[in-house]
Amino acid sequence: MDALAWLNHAPSAEAEAALFRCCGCAGWARDVAAARPFHEAGDLMAAAEREWAKASREDILEAFSHHPRIGDQQSLKVRFPLTHGWSSEEQTAVSAASESVLGELAKANRDYEARFGYIFIVCASGKTASEMLELLGARLSNEHSVELKVAAGEQMKITRLRLEKLLGEPHQRGNPE
């Protein structure tokens, strides 16, 4: 079954679970599922962006909490079993980084979390570990309100990529995986 057709016809709980894999915010997943049916992929993307624009700080932080730290390959499979494949693909370039860069990235991640209270969110696809380290360093100087907006924008980029992956997967009734 075509993934968009599956999403349109799936019971609400199944549609919400599939959408939650794309953005770990329960309210967002519920609201996007409630916007069905989608006539084409662009309609789904528009609903996703519209609902994300309404997200509260708590919603945004909930979504952030469903990501591993950049470079934390160890926790991908254990803490994030439903999205570890996607996260691994998104962070592919990190696995080729030197131990030195990985150490700097780990320290910068800790500094970022200490400053902002949540993990560093970046759409990692196509970025090297060094590029992410540079972005992380630059964003450390942002004001809290500015950084939350920047990080939420990065979350939406990740969500779009994951929605595209979801739409590329074969689906059968009763099996959203």
CSV table of N, CA and C in Angstrom, one decimal, residues 7-153:
chain,number,residue,atom,x,y,z
A,7,LEU,N,-1.3,6.1,5.5
A,7,LEU,CA,-1.4,7.1,6.6
A,7,LEU,C,-2.8,7.7,6.6
A,8,ASN,N,-3.4,7.9,5.5
A,8,ASN,CA,-4.8,8.5,5.4
A,8,ASN,C,-5.8,7.5,6.0
A,9,HIS,N,-5.6,6.2,5.8
A,9,HIS,CA,-6.6,5.3,6.3
A,9,HIS,C,-6.3,4.5,7.6
A,10,ALA,N,-5.1,4.7,8.1
A,10,ALA,CA,-4.8,4.1,9.3
A,10,ALA,C,-5.6,4.6,10.5
A,11,PRO,N,-5.9,3.7,11.5
A,11,PRO,CA,-6.5,4.2,12.7
A,11,PRO,C,-5.7,5.3,13.3
A,12,SER,N,-6.3,6.2,14.0
A,12,SER,CA,-5.7,7.4,14.6
A,12,SER,C,-4.4,7.0,15.3
A,13,ALA,N,-4.5,6.0,16.2
A,13,ALA,CA,-3.4,5.6,17.0
A,13,ALA,C,-2.2,5.2,16.2
A,14,GLU,N,-2.4,4.4,15.1
A,14,GLU,CA,-1.3,4.0,14.2
A,14,GLU,C,-0.7,5.2,13.4
A,15,ALA,N,-1.6,6.1,13.0
A,15,ALA,CA,-1.1,7.2,12.2
A,15,ALA,C,-0.3,8.1,13.2
A,16,GLU,N,-0.7,8.3,14.4
A,16,GLU,CA,0.0,9.1,15.4
A,16,GLU,C,1.3,8.5,15.7
A,17,ALA,N,1.4,7.2,15.9
A,17,ALA,CA,2.6,6.5,16.2
A,17,ALA,C,3.6,6.7,15.0
A,18,ALA,N,3.2,6.6,13.8
A,18,ALA,CA,4.1,6.7,12.6
A,18,ALA,C,4.6,8.2,12.6
A,19,LEU,N,3.7,9.1,12.8
A,19,LEU,CA,4.1,10.5,12.8
A,19,LEU,C,5.0,10.9,13.9
A,20,PHE,N,4.8,10.3,15.1
A,20,PHE,CA,5.6,10.5,16.3
A,20,PHE,C,7.1,10.1,16.0
A,21,ARG,N,7.3,9.0,15.1
A,21,ARG,CA,8.6,8.6,14.7
A,21,ARG,C,9.3,9.8,14.0
A,22,CYS,N,8.6,10.6,13.3
A,22,CYS,CA,9.1,11.7,12.5
A,22,CYS,C,9.4,12.9,13.4
A,23,CYS,N,8.7,13.2,14.4
A,23,CYS,CA,8.8,14.3,15.3
A,23,CYS,C,8.3,13.8,16.7
A,24,GLY,N,9.2,13.6,17.6
A,24,GLY,CA,8.8,13.1,18.9
A,24,GLY,C,8.0,14.0,19.8
A,25,CYS,N,6.9,14.6,19.3
A,25,CYS,CA,6.0,15.4,20.0
A,25,CYS,C,4.6,14.8,19.9
A,26,ALA,N,4.1,14.3,21.0
A,26,ALA,CA,2.8,13.7,20.9
A,26,ALA,C,1.7,14.6,20.4
A,27,GLY,N,1.6,15.8,20.9
A,27,GLY,CA,0.6,16.8,20.5
A,27,GLY,C,0.7,17.1,19.0
A,28,TRP,N,1.9,17.3,18.5
A,28,TRP,CA,2.1,17.5,17.1
A,28,TRP,C,1.6,16.3,16.2
A,29,ALA,N,2.0,15.1,16.7
A,29,ALA,CA,1.6,13.9,15.9
A,29,ALA,C,0.1,13.8,15.9
A,30,ARG,N,-0.6,14.0,17.1
A,30,ARG,CA,-2.0,14.0,17.1
A,30,ARG,C,-2.7,15.0,16.2
A,31,ASP,N,-2.1,16.2,16.2
A,31,ASP,CA,-2.7,17.3,15.4
A,31,ASP,C,-2.5,17.1,13.9
A,32,VAL,N,-1.4,16.6,13.5
A,32,VAL,CA,-1.1,16.3,12.1
A,32,VAL,C,-2.0,15.1,11.7
A,33,ALA,N,-2.1,14.1,12.5
A,33,ALA,CA,-3.0,13.0,12.2
A,33,ALA,C,-4.5,13.4,12.0
A,34,ALA,N,-4.9,14.4,12.8
A,34,ALA,CA,-6.2,14.9,12.8
A,34,ALA,C,-6.5,15.7,11.5
A,35,ALA,N,-5.4,16.2,10.9
A,35,ALA,CA,-5.6,17.0,9.6
A,35,ALA,C,-5.8,16.1,8.4
A,36,ARG,N,-5.8,14.8,8.5
A,36,ARG,CA,-6.0,13.9,7.4
A,36,ARG,C,-7.4,14.0,6.8
A,37,PRO,N,-7.6,13.7,5.6
A,37,PRO,CA,-6.7,13.1,4.7
A,37,PRO,C,-5.8,14.1,3.9
A,38,PHE,N,-4.7,13.6,3.5
A,38,PHE,CA,-3.8,14.3,2.7
A,38,PHE,C,-3.9,13.9,1.2
A,39,HIS,N,-4.1,14.8,0.3
A,39,HIS,CA,-4.2,14.4,-1.1
A,39,HIS,C,-2.9,14.1,-1.8
A,40,GLU,N,-1.9,14.8,-1.3
A,40,GLU,CA,-0.5,14.6,-1.8
A,40,GLU,C,0.5,14.8,-0.7
A,41,ALA,N,1.7,14.5,-0.9
A,41,ALA,CA,2.8,14.6,0.1
A,41,ALA,C,2.9,16.1,0.5
A,42,GLY,N,2.7,17.0,-0.4
A,42,GLY,CA,2.8,18.4,-0.1
A,42,GLY,C,1.8,18.9,1.0
A,43,ASP,N,0.6,18.2,0.9
A,43,ASP,CA,-0.4,18.5,1.9
A,43,ASP,C,0.0,18.1,3.3
A,44,LEU,N,0.7,16.9,3.4
A,44,LEU,CA,1.2,16.4,4.7
A,44,LEU,C,2.3,17.4,5.2
A,45,MET,N,3.2,17.8,4.3
A,45,MET,CA,4.3,18.7,4.7
A,45,MET,C,3.7,20.0,5.2
A,46,ALA,N,2.7,20.5,4.5
A,46,ALA,CA,2.1,21.8,4.9
A,46,ALA,C,1.5,21.7,6.3
A,47,ALA,N,0.8,20.5,6.6
A,47,ALA,CA,0.1,20.3,7.9
A,47,ALA,C,1.2,20.2,8.9
A,48,ALA,N,2.3,19.5,8.6
A,48,ALA,CA,3.4,19.3,9.6
A,48,ALA,C,4.0,20.6,10.0
A,49,GLU,N,4.2,21.5,9.0
A,49,GLU,CA,4.8,22.8,9.3
A,49,GLU,C,3.8,23.7,10.0
A,50,ARG,N,2.5,23.6,9.6
A,50,ARG,CA,1.5,24.5,10.3
A,50,ARG,C,1.4,24.1,11.8
A,51,GLU,N,1.3,22.8,12.1
A,51,GLU,CA,1.2,22.3,13.4
A,51,GLU,C,2.5,22.6,14.2
A,52,TRP,N,3.6,22.5,13.6
A,52,TRP,CA,4.9,22.8,14.3
A,52,TRP,C,5.0,24.3,14.7
A,53,ALA,N,4.5,25.1,13.8
A,53,ALA,CA,4.5,26.6,14.1
A,53,ALA,C,3.6,26.9,15.3
A,54,LYS,N,2.7,26.0,15.7
A,54,LYS,CA,1.8,26.3,16.9
A,54,LYS,C,2.4,25.6,18.1
A,55,ALA,N,3.5,24.9,18.0
A,55,ALA,CA,4.1,24.2,19.1
A,55,ALA,C,4.5,25.1,20.3
A,56,SER,N,4.2,24.7,21.5
A,56,SER,CA,4.6,25.4,22.7
A,56,SER,C,6.1,25.1,23.0
A,57,ARG,N,6.6,25.8,23.9
A,57,ARG,CA,8.0,25.5,24.4
A,57,ARG,C,8.1,24.0,24.9
A,58,GLU,N,7.1,23.6,25.6
A,58,GLU,CA,7.1,22.2,26.1
A,58,GLU,C,7.0,21.2,25.0
A,59,ASP,N,6.2,21.5,24.0
A,59,ASP,CA,6.1,20.6,22.8
A,59,ASP,C,7.5,20.5,22.1
A,60,ILE,N,8.1,21.7,22.0
A,60,ILE,CA,9.5,21.7,21.3
A,60,ILE,C,10.5,20.9,22.1
A,61,LEU,N,10.5,21.1,23.4
A,61,LEU,CA,11.4,20.4,24.2
A,61,LEU,C,11.1,18.9,24.2
A,62,GLU,N,9.9,18.5,24.2
A,62,GLU,CA,9.5,17.1,24.1
A,62,GLU,C,10.1,16.5,22.8
A,63,ALA,N,10.0,17.2,21.7
A,63,ALA,CA,10.6,16.7,20.4
A,63,ALA,C,12.1,16.6,20.5
A,64,PHE,N,12.7,17.6,21.1
A,64,PHE,CA,14.2,17.5,21.3
A,64,PHE,C,14.6,16.3,22.1
A,65,SER,N,13.8,16.0,23.1
A,65,SER,CA,14.2,14.8,24.0
A,65,SER,C,14.2,13.5,23.3
A,66,HIS,N,13.7,13.4,22.1
A,66,HIS,CA,13.6,12.2,21.3
A,66,HIS,C,14.8,12.1,20.3
A,67,HIS,N,15.8,12.9,20.6
A,67,HIS,CA,17.0,12.8,19.7
A,67,HIS,C,18.2,12.4,20.5
A,68,PRO,N,19.1,11.6,19.9
A,68,PRO,CA,20.4,11.4,20.6
A,68,PRO,C,21.3,12.6,20.5
A,69,ARG,N,22.3,12.7,21.3
A,69,ARG,CA,23.2,13.8,21.2
A,69,ARG,C,24.0,13.6,19.9
A,70,ILE,N,24.4,14.6,19.2
A,70,ILE,CA,25.2,14.5,18.0
A,70,ILE,C,26.5,13.8,18.4
A,71,GLY,N,26.7,12.7,17.7
A,71,GLY,CA,27.9,11.9,17.9
A,71,GLY,C,27.8,10.8,18.9
A,72,ASP,N,26.6,10.7,19.6
A,72,ASP,CA,26.4,9.7,20.6
A,72,ASP,C,25.8,8.4,20.0
A,73,GLN,N,26.7,7.7,19.2
A,73,GLN,CA,26.3,6.5,18.5
A,73,GLN,C,25.9,5.4,19.5
A,74,GLN,N,26.4,5.4,20.7
A,74,GLN,CA,26.1,4.3,21.7
A,74,GLN,C,24.6,4.3,22.0
A,75,SER,N,24.0,5.5,22.2
A,75,SER,CA,22.7,5.5,22.7
A,75,SER,C,21.6,5.3,21.6
A,76,LEU,N,22.0,5.4,20.4
A,76,LEU,CA,21.1,5.3,19.3
A,76,LEU,C,20.2,4.1,19.4
A,77,LYS,N,20.7,2.9,19.5
A,77,LYS,CA,19.9,1.7,19.5
A,77,LYS,C,19.2,1.5,20.8
A,78,VAL,N,19.9,1.9,21.9
A,78,VAL,CA,19.3,1.6,23.2
A,78,VAL,C,18.2,2.5,23.5
A,79,ARG,N,18.4,3.8,23.5
A,79,ARG,CA,17.4,4.8,23.9
A,79,ARG,C,16.4,5.2,22.8
A,80,PHE,N,16.8,5.0,21.5
A,80,PHE,CA,15.9,5.4,20.5
A,80,PHE,C,15.7,4.3,19.5
A,81,PRO,N,15.1,3.2,19.9
A,81,PRO,CA,14.9,2.0,19.1
A,81,PRO,C,14.0,2.3,17.8
A,82,LEU,N,13.1,3.2,17.9
A,82,LEU,CA,12.2,3.4,16.8
A,82,LEU,C,12.8,4.3,15.7
A,83,THR,N,13.8,5.1,16.1
A,83,THR,CA,14.3,6.0,15.1
A,83,THR,C,15.9,5.8,14.9
A,84,HIS,N,16.4,4.8,15.5
A,84,HIS,CA,17.9,4.7,15.5
A,84,HIS,C,18.4,4.6,14.1
A,85,GLY,N,17.7,3.9,13.2
A,85,GLY,CA,18.2,3.8,11.8
A,85,GLY,C,18.2,5.1,11.1
A,86,TRP,N,17.1,5.9,11.3
A,86,TRP,CA,17.1,7.2,10.7
A,86,TRP,C,18.2,8.1,11.3
A,87,SER,N,18.3,8.1,12.6
A,87,SER,CA,19.3,9.0,13.3
A,87,SER,C,20.7,8.6,12.8
A,88,SER,N,21.0,7.3,12.7
A,88,SER,CA,22.3,6.8,12.2
A,88,SER,C,22.6,7.4,10.8
A,89,GLU,N,21.6,7.3,9.9
A,89,GLU,CA,21.8,7.8,8.6
A,89,GLU,C,22.1,9.3,8.6
A,90,GLU,N,21.3,10.0,9.5
A,90,GLU,CA,21.4,11.5,9.5
A,90,GLU,C,22.8,11.9,10.1
A,91,GLN,N,23.4,11.0,10.9
A,91,GLN,CA,24.7,11.4,11.5
A,91,GLN,C,25.8,10.5,10.9
A,92,THR,N,25.7,10.1,9.7
A,92,THR,CA,26.7,9.2,9.0
A,92,THR,C,28.1,9.8,9.1
A,93,ALA,N,28.2,11.1,8.8
A,93,ALA,CA,29.5,11.7,8.7
A,93,ALA,C,30.2,11.7,10.1
A,94,VAL,N,29.5,11.7,11.2
A,94,VAL,CA,30.1,11.7,12.5
A,94,VAL,C,30.9,10.4,12.7
A,95,SER,N,30.4,9.3,12.2
A,95,SER,CA,31.1,8.0,12.5
A,95,SER,C,32.5,8.0,11.9
A,96,ALA,N,32.8,8.9,10.9
A,96,ALA,CA,34.1,9.0,10.3
A,96,ALA,C,35.0,10.0,11.0
A,97,ALA,N,34.5,10.7,12.0
A,97,ALA,CA,35.3,11.7,12.7
A,97,ALA,C,36.4,11.2,13.5
A,98,SER,N,37.5,11.9,13.7
A,98,SER,CA,38.6,11.5,14.6
A,98,SER,C,38.2,11.5,16.0
A,99,GLU,N,38.9,10.8,16.8
A,99,GLU,CA,38.6,10.8,18.3
A,99,GLU,C,38.7,12.2,18.9
A,100,SER,N,39.6,13.0,18.4
A,100,SER,CA,39.8,14.3,18.8
A,100,SER,C,38.5,15.2,18.6
A,101,VAL,N,38.0,15.1,17.4
A,101,VAL,CA,36.8,15.9,17.0
A,101,VAL,C,35.6,15.4,17.8
A,102,LEU,N,35.5,14.0,18.0
A,102,LEU,CA,34.4,13.5,18.7
A,102,LEU,C,34.5,13.9,20.2
A,103,GLY,N,35.7,14.0,20.8
A,103,GLY,CA,35.9,14.5,22.1
A,103,GLY,C,35.5,16.0,22.2
A,104,GLU,N,35.9,16.8,21.2
A,104,GLU,CA,35.5,18.2,21.2
A,104,GLU,C,33.9,18.3,21.1
A,105,LEU,N,33.4,17.5,20.3
A,105,LEU,CA,31.9,17.5,20.1
A,105,LEU,C,31.2,17.2,21.4
A,106,ALA,N,31.7,16.1,22.1
A,106,ALA,CA,31.1,15.7,23.3
A,106,ALA,C,31.1,16.9,24.4
A,107,LYS,N,32.3,17.5,24.4
A,107,LYS,CA,32.5,18.7,25.4
A,107,LYS,C,31.5,19.8,25.0
A,108,ALA,N,31.5,20.1,23.7
A,108,ALA,CA,30.6,21.2,23.3
A,108,ALA,C,29.2,20.9,23.5
A,109,ASN,N,28.8,19.6,23.3
A,109,ASN,CA,27.4,19.2,23.6
A,109,ASN,C,27.1,19.5,25.1
A,110,ARG,N,28.0,19.1,26.0
A,110,ARG,CA,27.8,19.3,27.4
A,110,ARG,C,27.7,20.8,27.7
A,111,ASP,N,28.5,21.6,27.1
A,111,ASP,CA,28.5,23.1,27.3
A,111,ASP,C,27.1,23.7,26.8
A,112,TYR,N,26.7,23.2,25.7
A,112,TYR,CA,25.4,23.6,25.1
A,112,TYR,C,24.3,23.3,26.1
A,113,GLU,N,24.2,22.0,26.5
A,113,GLU,CA,23.2,21.6,27.4
A,113,GLU,C,23.2,22.4,28.7
A,114,ALA,N,24.3,22.6,29.2
A,114,ALA,CA,24.5,23.4,30.5
A,114,ALA,C,23.9,24.8,30.3
A,115,ARG,N,24.1,25.4,29.1
A,115,ARG,CA,23.7,26.8,28.8
A,115,ARG,C,22.2,26.8,28.5
A,116,PHE,N,21.7,25.9,27.7
A,116,PHE,CA,20.3,26.0,27.2
A,116,PHE,C,19.3,25.1,27.9
A,117,GLY,N,19.8,24.0,28.5
A,117,GLY,CA,18.9,23.1,29.2
A,117,GLY,C,18.3,22.0,28.3
A,118,TYR,N,18.8,21.9,27.1
A,118,TYR,CA,18.4,20.8,26.2
A,118,TYR,C,19.5,20.5,25.2
A,119,ILE,N,19.4,19.4,24.5
A,119,ILE,CA,20.5,19.0,23.6
A,119,ILE,C,20.6,19.8,22.4
A,120,PHE,N,21.7,19.9,21.8
A,120,PHE,CA,22.0,20.6,20.6
A,120,PHE,C,21.2,19.9,19.4
A,121,ILE,N,20.3,20.6,18.8
A,121,ILE,CA,19.6,20.1,17.7
A,121,ILE,C,20.1,20.7,16.4
A,122,VAL,N,20.4,19.9,15.4
A,122,VAL,CA,20.9,20.3,14.1
A,122,VAL,C,20.5,19.3,13.1
A,123,CYS,N,20.0,19.7,12.0
A,123,CYS,CA,19.8,18.8,10.9
A,123,CYS,C,21.1,18.3,10.4
A,124,ALA,N,21.6,17.1,10.8
A,124,ALA,CA,22.9,16.6,10.6
A,124,ALA,C,23.2,16.1,9.2
A,125,SER,N,22.1,15.8,8.5
A,125,SER,CA,22.3,15.2,7.1
A,125,SER,C,23.2,16.0,6.3
A,126,GLY,N,24.2,15.3,5.8
A,126,GLY,CA,25.2,16.0,4.9
A,126,GLY,C,26.3,16.8,5.5
A,127,LYS,N,26.2,16.9,6.9
A,127,LYS,CA,27.2,17.7,7.6
A,127,LYS,C,28.3,16.8,8.2
A,128,THR,N,29.5,17.3,8.2
A,128,THR,CA,30.6,16.5,8.9
A,128,THR,C,30.6,16.9,10.3
A,129,ALA,N,31.3,16.1,11.1
A,129,ALA,CA,31.4,16.3,12.6
A,129,ALA,C,32.0,17.7,12.8
A,130,SER,N,33.0,18.0,12.0
A,130,SER,CA,33.7,19.3,12.2
A,130,SER,C,32.7,20.5,11.9
A,131,GLU,N,31.9,20.3,10.8
A,131,GLU,CA,30.9,21.4,10.5
A,131,GLU,C,29.9,21.5,11.7
A,132,MET,N,29.4,20.4,12.2
A,132,MET,CA,28.5,20.4,13.3
A,132,MET,C,29.1,21.1,14.6
A,133,LEU,N,30.4,20.8,14.8
A,133,LEU,CA,31.1,21.4,15.9
A,133,LEU,C,31.2,22.9,15.8
A,134,GLU,N,31.4,23.3,14.5
A,134,GLU,CA,31.5,24.8,14.3
A,134,GLU,C,30.1,25.4,14.5
A,135,LEU,N,29.1,24.8,14.0
A,135,LEU,CA,27.7,25.3,14.2
A,135,LEU,C,27.4,25.4,15.7
A,136,LEU,N,27.7,24.3,16.4
A,136,LEU,CA,27.4,24.2,17.8
A,136,LEU,C,28.1,25.4,18.5
A,137,GLY,N,29.4,25.6,18.2
A,137,GLY,CA,30.2,26.7,18.8
A,137,GLY,C,29.6,28.0,18.6
A,138,ALA,N,29.1,28.3,17.3
A,138,ALA,CA,28.5,29.5,16.9
A,138,ALA,C,27.2,29.8,17.7
A,139,ARG,N,26.4,28.7,17.8
A,139,ARG,CA,25.1,28.9,18.4
A,139,ARG,C,25.2,29.0,19.9
A,140,LEU,N,26.3,28.7,20.6
A,140,LEU,CA,26.4,28.8,22.0
A,140,LEU,C,26.3,30.3,22.4
A,141,SER,N,26.6,31.2,21.5
A,141,SER,CA,26.5,32.6,21.9
A,141,SER,C,25.1,33.2,21.7
A,142,ASN,N,24.2,32.4,21.2
A,142,ASN,CA,22.8,32.9,21.0
A,142,ASN,C,22.1,33.2,22.3
A,143,GLU,N,21.2,34.2,22.3
A,143,GLU,CA,20.3,34.4,23.4
A,143,GLU,C,19.3,33.2,23.5
A,144,HIS,N,18.8,32.9,24.7
A,144,HIS,CA,18.0,31.7,24.9
A,144,HIS,C,16.8,31.7,23.9
A,145,SER,N,16.1,32.8,23.8
A,145,SER,CA,14.9,32.8,22.9
A,145,SER,C,15.2,32.6,21.5
A,146,VAL,N,16.4,33.2,21.0
A,146,VAL,CA,16.8,33.0,19.7
A,146,VAL,C,17.2,31.6,19.4
A,147,GLU,N,17.9,31.0,20.3
A,147,GLU,CA,18.4,29.6,20.1
A,147,GLU,C,17.2,28.6,20.1
A,148,LEU,N,16.2,28.9,20.9
A,148,LEU,CA,15.1,28.0,20.8
A,148,LEU,C,14.4,28.0,19.5
A,149,LYS,N,14.3,29.2,18.9
A,149,LYS,CA,13.8,29.3,17.5
A,149,LYS,C,14.6,28.7,16.5
A,150,VAL,N,16.0,28.8,16.6
A,150,VAL,CA,16.9,28.2,15.7
A,150,VAL,C,16.8,26.7,15.8
A,151,ALA,N,16.8,26.2,17.0
A,151,ALA,CA,16.8,24.7,17.2
A,151,ALA,C,15.4,24.2,16.7
A,152,ALA,N,14.3,24.9,17.0
A,152,ALA,CA,13.0,24.4,16.5
A,152,ALA,C,13.0,24.4,15.0
A,153,GLY,N,13.6,25.3,14.3
A,153,GLY,CA,13.7,25.3,12.9
A,153,GLY,C,14.5,24.1,12.4
